[in-house]
GROMACS .gro file of C-alpha atoms in nm:
model
  275
    1MET     CA    1   0.000   0.000   0.000
    2THR     CA    2   0.153   0.327  -0.114
    3THR     CA    3   0.000   0.632   0.050
    4ARG     CA    4  -0.062   0.966  -0.113
    5LYS     CA    5  -0.247   1.283  -0.022
    6ARG     CA    6  -0.525   1.459  -0.204
    7LYS     CA    7  -0.783   1.721  -0.117
    8ALA     CA    8  -1.149   1.644  -0.058
    9ASP     CA    9  -1.397   1.901   0.070
   10GLY     CA   10  -1.103   2.135   0.123
   11LEU     CA   11  -0.915   1.892   0.351
   12VAL     CA   12  -0.592   1.703   0.283
   13ILE     CA   13  -0.684   1.335   0.292
   14ARG     CA   14  -0.435   1.049   0.304
   15TYR     CA   15  -0.527   0.760   0.079
   16ALA     CA   16  -0.398   0.456  -0.107
   17ASP     CA   17  -0.514   0.351  -0.452
   18SER     CA   18  -0.459   0.006  -0.603
   19GLU     CA   19  -0.546   0.152  -0.945
   20GLY     CA   20  -0.575  -0.096  -1.232
   21ASP     CA   21  -0.859  -0.151  -1.477
   22ARG     CA   22  -1.141  -0.306  -1.275
   23ASP     CA   23  -1.515  -0.293  -1.322
   24GLU     CA   24  -1.581  -0.224  -0.954
   25THR     CA   25  -1.441   0.033  -0.711
   26VAL     CA   26  -1.425  -0.027  -0.337
   27VAL     CA   27  -1.371   0.255  -0.087
   28LEU     CA   28  -1.220   0.131   0.240
   29LEU     CA   29  -1.250   0.344   0.555
   30ASN     CA   30  -1.015   0.333   0.852
   31PRO     CA   31  -1.128   0.178   1.181
   32TRP     CA   32  -1.042   0.360   1.508
   33PRO     CA   33  -0.783   0.389   1.655
   34GLU     CA   34  -0.621   0.253   1.340
   35SER     CA   35  -0.557   0.390   0.993
   36LEU     CA   36  -0.601   0.284   0.632
   37PHE     CA   37  -0.324   0.030   0.695
   38ALA     CA   38  -0.586  -0.183   0.870
   39TRP     CA   39  -0.647  -0.315   0.517
   40GLU     CA   40  -0.288  -0.419   0.447
   41THR     CA   41  -0.364  -0.782   0.539
   42ILE     CA   42  -0.625  -0.827   0.265
   43TRP     CA   43  -0.524  -0.547   0.026
   44SER     CA   44  -0.345  -0.746  -0.245
   45ARG     CA   45  -0.608  -1.021  -0.251
   46LEU     CA   46  -0.908  -0.786  -0.256
   47ALA     CA   47  -0.738  -0.583  -0.532
   48GLN     CA   48  -0.781  -0.885  -0.760
   49THR     CA   49  -1.157  -0.821  -0.745
   50ALA     CA   50  -1.182  -0.442  -0.766
   51ARG     CA   51  -1.000  -0.113  -0.768
   52LEU     CA   52  -0.938  -0.020  -0.407
   53VAL     CA   53  -0.927   0.330  -0.261
   54ALA     CA   54  -0.850   0.331   0.111
   55ILE     CA   55  -0.879   0.657   0.303
   56ASP     CA   56  -0.813   0.797   0.646
   57LEU     CA   57  -1.131   0.981   0.734
   58PRO     CA   58  -1.092   1.347   0.842
   59GLY     CA   59  -0.947   1.365   1.192
   60PHE     CA   60  -0.837   1.000   1.181
   61GLY     CA   61  -0.514   0.836   1.070
   62HIS     CA   62  -0.299   1.095   0.898
   63SER     CA   63  -0.576   1.298   0.735
   64GLU     CA   64  -0.645   1.660   0.815
   65GLY     CA   65  -0.946   1.711   1.038
   66ARG     CA   66  -1.229   1.954   1.089
   67ALA     CA   67  -1.423   1.959   1.417
   68GLU     CA   68  -1.769   1.977   1.260
   69LEU     CA   69  -1.708   1.652   1.068
   70LEU     CA   70  -1.648   1.447   1.381
   71SER     CA   71  -1.986   1.278   1.400
   72PRO     CA   72  -2.133   0.984   1.206
   73ARG     CA   73  -2.396   1.203   1.040
   74ALA     CA   74  -2.152   1.472   0.926
   75MET     CA   75  -1.897   1.212   0.818
   76GLY     CA   76  -2.160   1.041   0.603
   77SER     CA   77  -2.216   1.364   0.415
   78PHE     CA   78  -1.840   1.412   0.378
   79LEU     CA   79  -1.808   1.062   0.234
   80LEU     CA   80  -2.063   1.144  -0.036
   81ARG     CA   81  -1.875   1.462  -0.124
   82LEU     CA   82  -1.543   1.276  -0.148
   83ILE     CA   83  -1.690   1.008  -0.376
   84ASN     CA   84  -1.829   1.274  -0.608
   85GLU     CA   85  -1.521   1.500  -0.600
   86TRP     CA   86  -1.287   1.211  -0.674
   87GLY     CA   87  -1.508   1.070  -0.947
   88LEU     CA   88  -1.540   0.726  -0.791
   89GLY     CA   89  -1.872   0.647  -0.956
   90HIS     CA   90  -2.094   0.406  -0.764
   91PRO     CA   91  -1.848   0.238  -0.528
   92HIS     CA   92  -1.889  -0.032  -0.273
   93VAL     CA   93  -1.790   0.105   0.069
   94VAL     CA   94  -1.629  -0.101   0.342
   95GLY     CA   95  -1.651   0.085   0.672
   96PRO     CA   96  -1.628  -0.113   0.994
   97ASP     CA   97  -1.607   0.035   1.345
   98VAL     CA   98  -1.647   0.417   1.327
   99GLY     CA   99  -1.721   0.381   0.956
  100THR     CA  100  -2.047   0.197   1.028
  101GLY     CA  101  -2.253   0.503   1.114
  102ALA     CA  102  -2.094   0.719   0.845
  103VAL     CA  103  -2.161   0.465   0.570
  104LEU     CA  104  -2.522   0.414   0.676
  105PHE     CA  105  -2.588   0.788   0.700
  106ALA     CA  106  -2.438   0.825   0.351
  107ALA     CA  107  -2.664   0.547   0.221
  108SER     CA  108  -2.967   0.715   0.376
  109GLU     CA  109  -2.880   1.053   0.229
  110ASP     CA  110  -2.816   0.931  -0.127
  111VAL     CA  111  -3.005   0.607  -0.181
  112ASP     CA  112  -2.854   0.533  -0.523
  113LEU     CA  113  -2.486   0.628  -0.498
  114LEU     CA  114  -2.342   0.323  -0.320
  115SER     CA  115  -2.348  -0.014  -0.494
  116SER     CA  116  -2.320  -0.196  -0.163
  117ALA     CA  117  -2.176  -0.158   0.186
  118VAL     CA  118  -1.990  -0.367   0.441
  119VAL     CA  119  -2.017  -0.247   0.802
  120GLY     CA  120  -2.006  -0.379   1.159
  121SER     CA  121  -1.809  -0.364   1.486
  122GLY     CA  122  -1.932  -0.009   1.536
  123GLY     CA  123  -2.186   0.140   1.773
  124ALA     CA  124  -2.520   0.132   1.591
  125SER     CA  125  -2.806   0.044   1.822
  126PHE     CA  126  -3.038   0.279   2.007
  127PRO     CA  127  -3.042   0.276   2.304
  128LEU     CA  128  -2.664   0.264   2.282
  129GLU     CA  129  -2.502  -0.071   2.362
  130VAL     CA  130  -2.126  -0.041   2.400
  131THR     CA  131  -1.896  -0.160   2.677
  132GLY     CA  132  -1.547  -0.127   2.821
  133PRO     CA  133  -1.321   0.169   2.739
  134LEU     CA  134  -1.547   0.280   2.454
  135LYS     CA  135  -1.840   0.321   2.693
  136GLU     CA  136  -1.616   0.514   2.934
  137ILE     CA  137  -1.502   0.755   2.662
  138ILE     CA  138  -1.857   0.819   2.543
  139GLU     CA  139  -2.002   0.870   2.890
  140ALA     CA  140  -1.716   1.066   3.051
  141PRO     CA  141  -1.824   1.417   3.160
  142ASP     CA  142  -1.513   1.546   2.982
  143LEU     CA  143  -1.189   1.406   2.841
  144SER     CA  144  -0.946   1.591   3.068
  145GLY     CA  145  -0.815   1.264   3.208
  146TYR     CA  146  -0.732   1.141   2.858
  147ARG     CA  147  -0.568   1.472   2.766
  148ALA     CA  148  -0.311   1.409   3.035
  149LEU     CA  149  -0.193   1.105   2.840
  150ASP     CA  150  -0.005   1.076   2.512
  151GLY     CA  151  -0.237   0.937   2.247
  152ARG     CA  152   0.037   0.690   2.150
  153ASP     CA  153   0.007   0.523   2.488
  154ILE     CA  154  -0.372   0.501   2.471
  155VAL     CA  155  -0.358   0.343   2.126
  156ALA     CA  156  -0.082   0.102   2.229
  157GLY     CA  157  -0.314  -0.030   2.499
  158ALA     CA  158  -0.606  -0.060   2.258
  159LEU     CA  159  -0.399  -0.257   2.009
  160GLU     CA  160  -0.335  -0.525   2.269
  161GLY     CA  161  -0.692  -0.634   2.197
  162ILE     CA  162  -0.598  -0.763   1.852
  163GLU     CA  163  -0.588  -1.140   1.871
  164ARG     CA  164  -0.478  -1.399   1.613
  165HIS     CA  165  -0.291  -1.135   1.416
  166THR     CA  166   0.048  -0.972   1.467
  167LEU     CA  167   0.085  -0.620   1.337
  168SER     CA  168   0.401  -0.540   1.145
  169GLU     CA  169   0.619  -0.282   1.318
  170ALA     CA  170   0.555  -0.034   1.034
  171VAL     CA  171   0.176  -0.066   1.062
  172ARG     CA  172   0.182  -0.050   1.442
  173GLU     CA  173   0.392   0.266   1.429
  174ASP     CA  174   0.153   0.418   1.176
  175TYR     CA  175  -0.137   0.357   1.415
  176LEU     CA  176   0.056   0.512   1.704
  177THR     CA  177   0.167   0.823   1.515
  178SER     CA  178  -0.185   0.869   1.380
  179TYR     CA  179  -0.311   0.956   1.729
  180ALA     CA  180   0.000   1.087   1.907
  181GLY     CA  181  -0.028   1.383   2.141
  182ASP     CA  182  -0.384   1.523   2.153
  183ARG     CA  183  -0.485   1.355   1.829
  184PHE     CA  184  -0.658   1.061   2.001
  185VAL     CA  185  -0.865   1.285   2.226
  186GLU     CA  186  -0.965   1.503   1.932
  187SER     CA  187  -1.079   1.200   1.732
  188ALA     CA  188  -1.278   1.071   2.033
  189ALA     CA  189  -1.527   1.353   1.971
  190TYR     CA  190  -1.667   1.131   1.695
  191VAL     CA  191  -1.784   0.846   1.919
  192ARG     CA  192  -1.910   1.094   2.179
  193ARG     CA  193  -2.169   1.195   1.919
  194TYR     CA  194  -2.320   0.844   1.914
  195PRO     CA  195  -2.593   0.925   2.171
  196TYR     CA  196  -2.711   1.213   1.950
  197ASP     CA  197  -2.669   1.067   1.599
  198LEU     CA  198  -2.769   0.704   1.645
  199PRO     CA  199  -3.135   0.780   1.731
  200ILE     CA  200  -3.158   0.969   1.401
  201LEU     CA  201  -2.993   0.684   1.214
  202ALA     CA  202  -3.230   0.430   1.369
  203GLU     CA  203  -3.525   0.615   1.215
  204ARG     CA  204  -3.362   0.605   0.870
  205LEU     CA  205  -3.252   0.241   0.854
  206GLY     CA  206  -3.579   0.115   0.709
  207ASP     CA  207  -3.549   0.347   0.407
  208ILE     CA  208  -3.193   0.247   0.309
  209ARG     CA  209  -3.193   0.068  -0.026
  210THR     CA  210  -2.819  -0.010  -0.037
  211PRO     CA  211  -2.743  -0.381   0.018
  212VAL     CA  212  -2.550  -0.407   0.346
  213GLN     CA  213  -2.324  -0.688   0.463
  214ILE     CA  214  -2.283  -0.674   0.842
  215ILE     CA  215  -1.979  -0.843   0.998
  216ALA     CA  216  -1.931  -0.855   1.375
  217GLY     CA  217  -1.713  -1.038   1.627
  218ARG     CA  218  -1.896  -1.268   1.864
  219HIS     CA  219  -1.650  -1.189   2.144
  220ASP     CA  220  -1.620  -0.814   2.085
  221PRO     CA  221  -1.542  -0.653   2.425
  222LEU     CA  222  -1.633  -0.303   2.304
  223VAL     CA  223  -1.927  -0.335   2.064
  224PRO     CA  224  -2.148  -0.637   2.143
  225PRO     CA  225  -2.295  -0.821   1.842
  226SER     CA  226  -2.637  -0.692   1.950
  227ASN     CA  227  -2.546  -0.380   1.748
  228ALA     CA  228  -2.511  -0.590   1.434
  229GLU     CA  229  -2.837  -0.770   1.511
  230PHE     CA  230  -3.008  -0.432   1.559
  231LEU     CA  231  -2.901  -0.327   1.209
  232HIS     CA  232  -2.989  -0.659   1.049
  233ALA     CA  233  -3.343  -0.646   1.192
  234ARG     CA  234  -3.405  -0.299   1.047
  235LEU     CA  235  -3.212  -0.278   0.719
  236PRO     CA  236  -3.433  -0.399   0.430
  237HIS     CA  237  -3.145  -0.553   0.231
  238SER     CA  238  -2.888  -0.692   0.472
  239LYS     CA  239  -2.692  -1.004   0.558
  240LEU     CA  240  -2.537  -1.074   0.898
  241ASP     CA  241  -2.228  -1.281   0.968
  242ILE     CA  242  -2.077  -1.311   1.315
  243LEU     CA  243  -1.715  -1.427   1.327
  244GLU     CA  244  -1.546  -1.604   1.617
  245THR     CA  245  -1.326  -1.303   1.692
  246GLY     CA  246  -1.308  -1.004   1.919
  247HIS     CA  247  -1.341  -0.647   1.798
  248TYR     CA  248  -1.086  -0.637   1.515
  249THR     CA  249  -1.266  -0.868   1.271
  250TRP     CA  250  -1.085  -0.727   0.962
  251GLU     CA  251  -0.748  -0.833   1.105
  252ALA     CA  252  -0.819  -1.117   1.349
  253GLY     CA  253  -1.057  -1.284   1.103
  254ALA     CA  254  -0.896  -1.153   0.784
  255ASP     CA  255  -0.957  -1.460   0.566
  256ASP     CA  256  -1.326  -1.482   0.656
  257TYR     CA  257  -1.362  -1.104   0.628
  258LEU     CA  258  -1.206  -1.112   0.281
  259GLU     CA  259  -1.430  -1.396   0.164
  260LEU     CA  260  -1.748  -1.228   0.286
  261THR     CA  261  -1.651  -0.891   0.141
  262THR     CA  262  -1.545  -1.030  -0.195
  263SER     CA  263  -1.859  -1.236  -0.241
  264TRP     CA  264  -2.076  -0.938  -0.138
  265ILE     CA  265  -1.910  -0.709  -0.392
  266GLN     CA  266  -1.940  -0.967  -0.668
  267ALA     CA  267  -2.306  -1.031  -0.586
  268HIS     CA  268  -2.390  -0.659  -0.604
  269SER     CA  269  -2.170  -0.539  -0.888
  270ARG     CA  270  -2.310  -0.293  -1.138
  271ALA     CA  271  -2.231  -0.371  -1.501
  272ARG     CA  272  -1.988  -0.120  -1.643
  273PRO     CA  273  -2.156   0.074  -1.926
  274ASP     CA  274  -2.018   0.045  -2.277
  275PRO     CA  275  -1.766   0.320  -2.362
   0.00000   0.00000   0.00000
């Protein structure tokens, strides 16, 4: 994965592009507190199916941020603008973790733009059902206690939750530098919007026409699979698969994640028009 930078909505966004002549385009969003390198494990194999464009969302990874975009609803609108500005056509979007809400808001705002979506492992249900450190961050009166810490140290602790997969030193360092200093606390504003945005999303789920593959970890210590079940019960065109992993399904269950994602994309491809 070779990273580059390009503007979208006036912000400098870090991205990677597999390029190549493929009928389908897949936009991959970073999980939190990771970066676009979360996709390194399946990148080369998924690139055999489609053109891949992985991005660090604004305020995450190594992309420039803007405070008003740090909510699922606002990030969904940003995602639509990026797709249109970059001329990505009708892509499939893979957005686990913090990407879940953004992708679903995007699908509710423009019902025809996305060919399909893959989400999961992100807070989605209302009332909110999250646990552990994620619940603490969302419910804390303020984040002053976290500001006293270097974001690198907070992320290092979070990454200990990745099982059945060993991060390369380069990828691990990228995750740590993505949220060094105050960067982690600033990005945490996104999940602290869950109590306000998720009730709105819940009302929209029934009108989403985009086919949605939901992937969750049965043993997720942060986002129980009840969130995935909540989505599956309300999305008109969805499929639910629960892997025998913890939170980081895209890394800990990479082979299964790749198989599910690839088959979903192939099943919902749009024929490329004749030139």
